[in-house]
Coordinates of C-alpha atoms and ligand atoms in Angstrom, one line a residue:
M1 CA -6.8 5.6 -6.1
S2 CA -7.1 7.8 -3.0
V3 CA -8.6 11.2 -3.5
S4 CA -6.1 12.8 -1.3
I5 CA -2.4 12.8 -1.7
S6 CA -1.1 9.7 0.1
R7 CA 0.9 9.9 3.3
R8 CA 3.9 8.6 1.4
R9 CA 3.7 11.4 -1.1
L10 CA 3.2 14.0 1.5
L11 CA 5.9 12.8 3.9
G12 CA 8.4 11.4 1.4
S13 CA 9.6 7.8 1.8
S14 CA 12.2 8.3 4.6
S15 CA 11.8 5.7 7.4
A16 CA 11.4 8.5 9.9
A17 CA 8.6 10.0 8.0
L18 CA 6.9 6.7 7.6
A19 CA 7.4 6.0 11.3
A20 CA 5.5 9.1 12.1
A21 CA 2.7 8.1 9.8
A22 CA 2.3 4.4 10.4
P23 CA 4.1 3.3 13.6
F24 CA 3.5 -0.5 13.2
G25 CA 4.0 -0.5 9.5
A26 CA 7.1 1.5 9.7
L27 CA 8.4 -0.7 12.5
L28 CA 8.4 -3.6 10.1
S29 CA 10.5 -1.8 7.5
S30 CA 12.9 -0.1 9.9
P31 CA 15.9 -1.4 11.9
A32 CA 13.4 -2.3 14.5
A33 CA 11.8 -4.7 12.0
A34 CA 14.9 -6.8 12.2
A35 CA 14.5 -6.9 16.0
V36 CA 10.9 -8.1 15.5
S37 CA 12.0 -10.8 13.0
E38 CA 14.8 -11.7 15.3
A39 CA 12.5 -12.1 18.2
L40 CA 10.4 -14.6 16.3
K41 CA 13.5 -16.9 15.5
P42 CA 14.6 -18.0 19.0
S43 CA 11.4 -20.0 19.5
F44 CA 12.6 -22.4 16.8
E45 CA 16.2 -22.5 17.8
H46 CA 16.1 -22.3 21.6
P47 CA 12.8 -23.8 22.9
L48 CA 12.2 -22.7 26.5
T49 CA 11.9 -26.2 27.8
Q50 CA 12.6 -29.8 26.7
R51 CA 9.9 -31.8 28.2
T52 CA 9.6 -35.5 29.0
V53 CA 6.8 -37.5 27.5
A54 CA 5.1 -37.8 30.8
E55 CA 5.3 -34.1 31.4
M56 CA 4.0 -33.4 27.9
L57 CA 1.0 -35.7 28.4
A58 CA 0.1 -34.0 31.6
M59 CA 0.0 -30.5 30.0
S60 CA -3.4 -29.0 28.9
P61 CA -3.5 -27.2 25.5
V62 CA -3.5 -23.9 27.5
D63 CA -0.3 -25.0 29.4
T64 CA 1.3 -26.0 26.0
A65 CA 0.5 -22.6 24.5
R66 CA 1.6 -20.7 27.6
E67 CA 5.0 -22.3 27.4
S68 CA 5.6 -21.9 23.7
A69 CA 8.0 -19.1 22.7
L70 CA 6.5 -19.3 19.2
V71 CA 3.0 -18.6 20.5
S72 CA 4.0 -15.8 22.9
N73 CA 6.0 -14.1 20.1
A74 CA 3.1 -14.4 17.7
F75 CA 0.7 -13.0 20.3
R76 CA 3.1 -10.1 20.9
V77 CA 2.9 -9.3 17.2
L78 CA -0.9 -8.9 17.6
V79 CA -0.6 -6.8 20.8
D80 CA 2.0 -4.6 19.1
A81 CA -0.2 -4.1 16.0
A82 CA -3.2 -3.3 18.2
E83 CA -1.2 -0.8 20.3
A84 CA -0.1 0.9 17.0
L85 CA -3.6 1.6 15.9
R86 CA -4.0 5.4 15.7
E87 CA -7.6 5.9 17.0
P88 CA -7.5 5.5 20.9
A89 CA -11.0 4.1 21.3
L90 CA -10.5 1.6 18.6
R91 CA -7.1 0.6 20.0
N92 CA -8.6 0.1 23.4
A93 CA -11.5 -2.0 22.0
V94 CA -9.2 -4.3 20.0
L95 CA -6.8 -4.7 23.0
A96 CA -9.7 -5.5 25.3
I97 CA -10.8 -8.3 22.9
L98 CA -7.3 -9.8 22.5
K99 CA -6.8 -9.8 26.3
D100 CA -10.3 -11.1 27.1
P101 CA -12.3 -12.6 24.3
V102 CA -15.4 -13.1 26.4
P103 CA -18.5 -13.8 24.2
T104 CA -20.7 -10.9 25.2
V105 CA -23.0 -11.8 22.3
A106 CA -24.1 -14.9 24.2
D107 CA -25.7 -12.6 26.8
T108 CA -29.0 -12.4 25.0
D109 CA -32.3 -14.2 24.4
E110 CA -31.0 -17.1 22.3
G111 CA -34.4 -18.5 21.5
K112 CA -35.4 -15.1 20.0
V113 CA -32.2 -14.8 18.0
L114 CA -32.6 -18.4 16.7
A115 CA -36.2 -17.7 15.6
A116 CA -35.1 -14.5 13.8
L117 CA -32.2 -16.3 12.0
K118 CA -34.6 -19.0 10.9
A119 CA -37.2 -16.5 9.7
E120 CA -34.5 -14.9 7.5
G121 CA -33.2 -18.3 6.3
L122 CA -29.8 -17.7 7.8
I123 CA -29.5 -20.8 9.9
D124 CA -30.5 -24.4 9.4
A125 CA -34.2 -24.9 10.3
K126 CA -33.3 -28.0 12.4
R127 CA -30.9 -26.1 14.7
N128 CA -32.1 -25.7 18.3
K129 CA -29.1 -23.6 19.4
V130 CA -27.2 -20.6 18.0
F131 CA -24.2 -20.4 20.4
P132 CA -21.4 -22.8 21.3
H133 CA -21.3 -23.9 25.0
V134 CA -20.5 -21.2 27.6
T135 CA -18.9 -22.8 30.6
Q136 CA -19.1 -19.7 32.8
K137 CA -21.0 -16.5 32.0
G138 CA -18.8 -13.5 31.6
R139 CA -15.6 -15.7 31.0
P140 CA -14.0 -16.8 27.7
E141 CA -13.7 -20.5 27.2
Q142 CA -9.9 -20.0 27.0
P143 CA -7.5 -17.1 26.3
F144 CA -7.1 -15.8 22.8
W145 CA -3.5 -17.0 22.7
S146 CA -4.2 -20.7 23.4
A147 CA -6.9 -21.3 20.8
P148 CA -6.3 -23.3 17.6
G149 CA -6.2 -21.5 14.3
S150 CA -9.1 -23.5 12.9
G151 CA -10.9 -26.8 13.2
Y152 CA -8.7 -29.8 14.0
A153 CA -8.6 -30.9 10.3
S154 CA -7.6 -27.5 9.0
H155 CA -4.9 -24.8 9.4
H156 CA -2.8 -24.1 12.5
A157 CA -4.8 -26.7 14.4
Y158 CA -2.8 -26.6 17.6
P159 CA -2.6 -24.6 20.9
G160 CA -1.7 -21.0 19.9
G161 CA -2.5 -21.6 16.2
L162 CA -4.9 -18.7 16.3
A163 CA -2.1 -16.3 17.4
T164 CA 0.3 -17.6 14.7
H165 CA -2.4 -17.4 12.0
C166 CA -3.4 -13.9 13.0
A167 CA 0.3 -12.8 13.3
L168 CA 1.0 -13.9 9.7
N169 CA -2.2 -12.3 8.5
V170 CA -1.7 -9.0 10.3
L171 CA 1.9 -8.7 9.0
S172 CA 0.6 -9.5 5.5
A173 CA -2.1 -6.9 5.8
V174 CA 0.4 -4.2 6.9
R175 CA 2.7 -5.1 4.0
L176 CA -0.3 -5.1 1.6
L177 CA -1.2 -1.6 2.8
E178 CA 2.4 -0.4 2.3
N179 CA 2.5 -2.0 -1.2
Y180 CA -0.8 -0.5 -2.4
D181 CA 0.6 2.8 -1.3
S182 CA 4.0 2.3 -2.8
V183 CA 2.9 1.0 -6.2
F184 CA -0.5 2.7 -6.7
D185 CA -0.4 5.7 -4.4
C186 CA -3.5 4.3 -2.6
D187 CA -3.7 5.7 0.9
L188 CA -6.1 3.1 2.5
D189 CA -7.5 3.2 6.0
Y190 CA -4.8 1.6 8.0
D191 CA -6.8 1.3 11.2
A192 CA -9.8 -0.3 9.5
A193 CA -7.7 -2.9 7.6
V194 CA -5.4 -3.8 10.5
S195 CA -8.1 -3.9 13.2
G196 CA -10.4 -5.9 10.8
E197 CA -7.6 -8.4 10.4
L198 CA -6.8 -8.5 14.2
L199 CA -10.5 -9.2 14.9
H200 CA -11.5 -11.4 12.0
D201 CA -11.3 -14.7 14.0
L202 CA -11.9 -13.3 17.5
H203 CA -14.4 -16.0 18.5
K204 CA -12.2 -19.0 17.6
P205 CA -11.3 -19.4 21.3
W206 CA -15.1 -20.0 21.9
V207 CA -16.0 -21.9 18.8
F208 CA -12.9 -24.2 18.9
A209 CA -12.8 -24.9 22.6
W210 CA -10.4 -27.7 23.5
Q211 CA -12.0 -31.1 24.1
P212 CA -11.0 -33.8 26.6
D213 CA -9.3 -36.0 23.9
G214 CA -7.0 -33.1 23.0
S215 CA -8.9 -32.2 19.8
S216 CA -11.0 -29.1 19.4
R217 CA -14.8 -28.6 19.1
V218 CA -16.3 -29.2 15.7
E219 CA -17.6 -26.0 14.2
K220 CA -21.2 -25.6 12.9
P221 CA -22.2 -23.6 9.8
L222 CA -24.0 -20.3 10.1
A223 CA -25.2 -18.1 7.2
K224 CA -23.3 -20.3 4.7
T225 CA -19.9 -20.1 6.4
G226 CA -18.2 -21.3 9.6
E227 CA -20.0 -19.9 12.6
H228 CA -16.8 -18.4 14.0
H229 CA -16.9 -15.7 11.3
V230 CA -20.5 -14.5 12.0
L231 CA -20.1 -14.7 15.8
S232 CA -16.8 -12.7 15.5
L233 CA -18.6 -10.1 13.5
A234 CA -21.5 -10.0 15.9
E235 CA -19.0 -9.5 18.8
S236 CA -17.4 -6.5 17.0
M237 CA -20.9 -5.0 16.4
K238 CA -22.0 -5.5 20.0
R239 CA -18.9 -4.0 21.4
G240 CA -19.5 -0.9 19.3
L241 CA -16.6 -1.0 16.8
P242 CA -16.9 1.5 14.0
A243 CA -18.7 0.5 10.7
R244 CA -15.6 0.9 8.6
V245 CA -13.9 -1.8 10.8
V246 CA -16.8 -4.1 10.9
V247 CA -17.3 -3.9 7.1
A248 CA -13.6 -4.6 6.5
Q249 CA -13.7 -7.6 9.0
A250 CA -16.8 -9.0 7.3
A251 CA -14.9 -9.6 4.1
A252 CA -12.4 -12.0 5.6
H253 CA -14.1 -15.1 4.2
D254 CA -15.2 -13.6 0.8
H255 CA -15.0 -10.2 -0.9
P256 CA -17.7 -8.0 -2.4
G257 CA -16.0 -7.9 -5.8
T258 CA -18.7 -10.1 -7.4
P259 CA -22.5 -10.1 -6.8
A260 CA -22.3 -13.6 -5.4
G261 CA -19.4 -12.7 -3.1
E262 CA -21.1 -9.6 -1.9
A263 CA -24.4 -11.5 -1.3
L264 CA -22.5 -13.8 1.1
V265 CA -20.8 -10.9 3.0
V266 CA -24.2 -9.2 3.2
G267 CA -25.7 -12.4 4.7
W268 CA -23.0 -12.6 7.3
I269 CA -23.6 -9.0 8.3
R270 CA -27.4 -9.5 8.5
A271 CA -26.9 -12.6 10.7
A272 CA -24.4 -10.9 12.9
A273 CA -26.6 -7.9 13.3
I274 CA -29.5 -10.1 14.4
I275 CA -27.2 -11.8 17.0
A276 CA -25.8 -8.5 18.2
G277 CA -29.3 -6.9 18.3
V278 CA -28.4 -3.9 16.2
D279 CA -29.8 -2.3 13.0
P280 CA -27.2 -2.9 10.3
V281 CA -28.3 0.1 8.2
E282 CA -28.5 2.5 11.1
R283 CA -25.0 1.5 12.2
G284 CA -23.6 1.8 8.6
F285 CA -22.8 -1.9 8.0
L286 CA -25.1 -2.1 5.0
A287 CA -26.6 0.2 2.3
A288 CA -30.2 1.4 3.0
D289 CA -31.7 -1.4 0.8
K290 CA -29.8 -4.1 2.8
K291 CA -28.7 -5.6 -0.5
T292 CA -25.1 -4.3 -0.7
L293 CA -22.3 -3.0 1.5
P294 CA -22.4 0.8 2.0
L295 CA -21.7 2.4 -1.4
P296 CA -19.2 3.2 -2.7
R297 CA -17.5 0.0 -1.6
R298 CA -14.2 0.5 0.2
S299 CA -11.0 -1.3 -0.4
E300 CA -10.0 -2.3 3.1
G301 CA -12.1 -5.4 3.2
F302 CA -10.2 -6.7 0.2
V303 CA -7.0 -6.2 2.2
V304 CA -8.4 -8.2 5.1
H305 CA -9.6 -10.9 2.7
L306 CA -6.3 -11.2 0.8
A307 CA -4.2 -11.2 4.0
D308 CA -6.4 -14.0 5.5
H309 CA -5.2 -16.4 2.8
D310 CA -2.5 -17.9 5.0
F311 CA -4.7 -21.0 5.2
V312 CA -4.0 -21.9 1.5
L313 CA -0.6 -23.3 2.5
S314 CA -0.9 -23.7 6.2
G315 CA -4.0 -26.0 6.0
P316 CA -2.3 -28.7 3.8
A317 CA 1.0 -28.2 5.7
C318 CA -0.8 -29.2 8.8
Q319 CA -2.5 -32.2 7.3
W320 CA 0.4 -33.5 5.2
S321 CA 2.6 -33.5 8.3
L322 CA 0.4 -35.8 10.3
P323 CA 1.4 -39.2 8.8
A324 CA 5.1 -38.5 9.6
L325 CA 4.2 -37.2 13.0
K326 CA 2.2 -40.3 13.8
K327 CA 5.1 -42.5 12.7
L328 CA 7.5 -40.6 14.9
A329 CA 5.1 -40.6 17.9
A330 CA 4.8 -44.4 17.8
S331 CA 8.4 -45.3 16.9
T332 CA 10.4 -42.9 19.1
Y333 CA 8.0 -41.9 21.9
G334 CA 5.8 -45.0 22.1
L335 CA 2.6 -43.0 21.7
T336 CA -0.1 -44.9 19.9
S337 CA -3.5 -44.0 21.3
E338 CA -5.5 -41.1 19.6
K339 CA -5.5 -39.0 22.8
D340 CA -1.8 -39.4 23.3
F341 CA -1.1 -38.6 19.7
N342 CA -3.3 -35.5 19.9
S343 CA -1.2 -34.3 22.9
F344 CA 2.0 -35.0 20.9
R345 CA 0.9 -33.2 17.8
N346 CA -0.4 -30.3 19.9
Y347 CA 2.9 -30.0 21.7
V348 CA 5.0 -30.3 18.5
F349 CA 3.0 -27.9 16.4
A350 CA 2.6 -25.4 19.3
N351 CA 6.4 -25.3 19.7
L352 CA 7.6 -25.6 16.1
S353 CA 4.4 -24.7 14.1
A354 CA 2.9 -27.0 11.4
M355 CA 4.5 -24.7 8.8
R356 CA 8.0 -25.4 10.0
V357 CA 7.3 -29.1 10.4
W358 CA 6.1 -29.3 6.8
A359 CA 9.0 -27.2 5.6
L360 CA 11.4 -29.7 7.3
L361 CA 9.6 -32.7 5.9
S362 CA 9.4 -31.4 2.4
T363 CA 13.0 -30.3 2.2
E364 CA 15.0 -32.5 4.5
G365 CA 12.8 -35.4 5.3
E366 CA 11.8 -37.4 8.4
A367 CA 15.2 -37.6 10.1
A368 CA 15.4 -33.8 10.2
L369 CA 11.9 -33.6 11.7
A370 CA 12.9 -36.2 14.3
A371 CA 16.0 -34.2 15.2
D372 CA 13.9 -31.0 15.6
V373 CA 11.3 -32.7 17.7
A374 CA 14.1 -34.2 19.9
R375 CA 15.1 -30.6 20.9
I376 CA 11.7 -30.1 22.6
L377 CA 10.8 -33.6 23.7
K378 CA 13.0 -36.2 25.4
A379 CA 12.6 -39.8 24.1
Ligands
FE2_1 FE1 -12.3 -17.0 9.7
FE2_2 FE1 -8.6 -16.5 9.5

């Protein structure tokens, strides 16, 4: 329960009042929400371009993401959500990351960071590097909007999958905040939860850089989770984001509702603070004993964690779609090599999404999938 009377109680539940209180949240439940939903549909029904197989094979993952209406609409959801954050400095910091996810954390003494992580037992003793490859200092490996949503065997594994993953998550977080307020009169910190969600996978463009065979880099573990999580947290710390945002972001992969869960979150914060070169207690990321989150524990991290659960369905949807896609690639388009198939799956998923592909396969079957793919790719 919130101590103060919630915004909803204070302002009533008219859409105008809510619009004043929570611009992006209200947008989703107002007539403008219909416009947002409508804007997401044409990507499925009217793809921008129907490519030939030769054209498709010549496209890089970045080209593929750039041309996809699905991806550009999803990225627009993220930019809209960032622009609706209330606190100007936070808004600017989040927008800067979405527009240019350059890994500033890599600009440090990596050997020193590696030794400190080893001394704390936060990284495998056999590791000789902390960071993924940086092709050009001061530049991101790719734009935020062209990165996959995860490793190549997991959720939204296609160009632009990070944008679609985060769009679903952010919309889920906004709805959860509204629902906690509507049902329980809990007035949670909108900026902390929404920006935590926007930032939670910010270093996936770095960690999951595209490879020459059309797949993405294989992620390494760090502090008992995928390295993208800790590196993303470190980036938020290094760029000076407020503690309430960083602590909420830290809970994406697990929540502090159990001692075991909290120990994991604390470990990620400790590792990220070492990488960012900051004191996690001084900055308010941990309690003074470094054993728990700041007390009393806030609820916003739970919102980030719950809203990040898109992967529960989207992971299997991606993997279960592959056999039918492989069959279609070979039978209709003559694509049999692994590299050509990777280009095909990247192109199909980036334009239709793995979620839609699986929805078609599981309800209408392979012929419906073939017809949908034919709209975007000439045989
Ligand atoms: Fe993550
Ligand atoms: Fe995620």
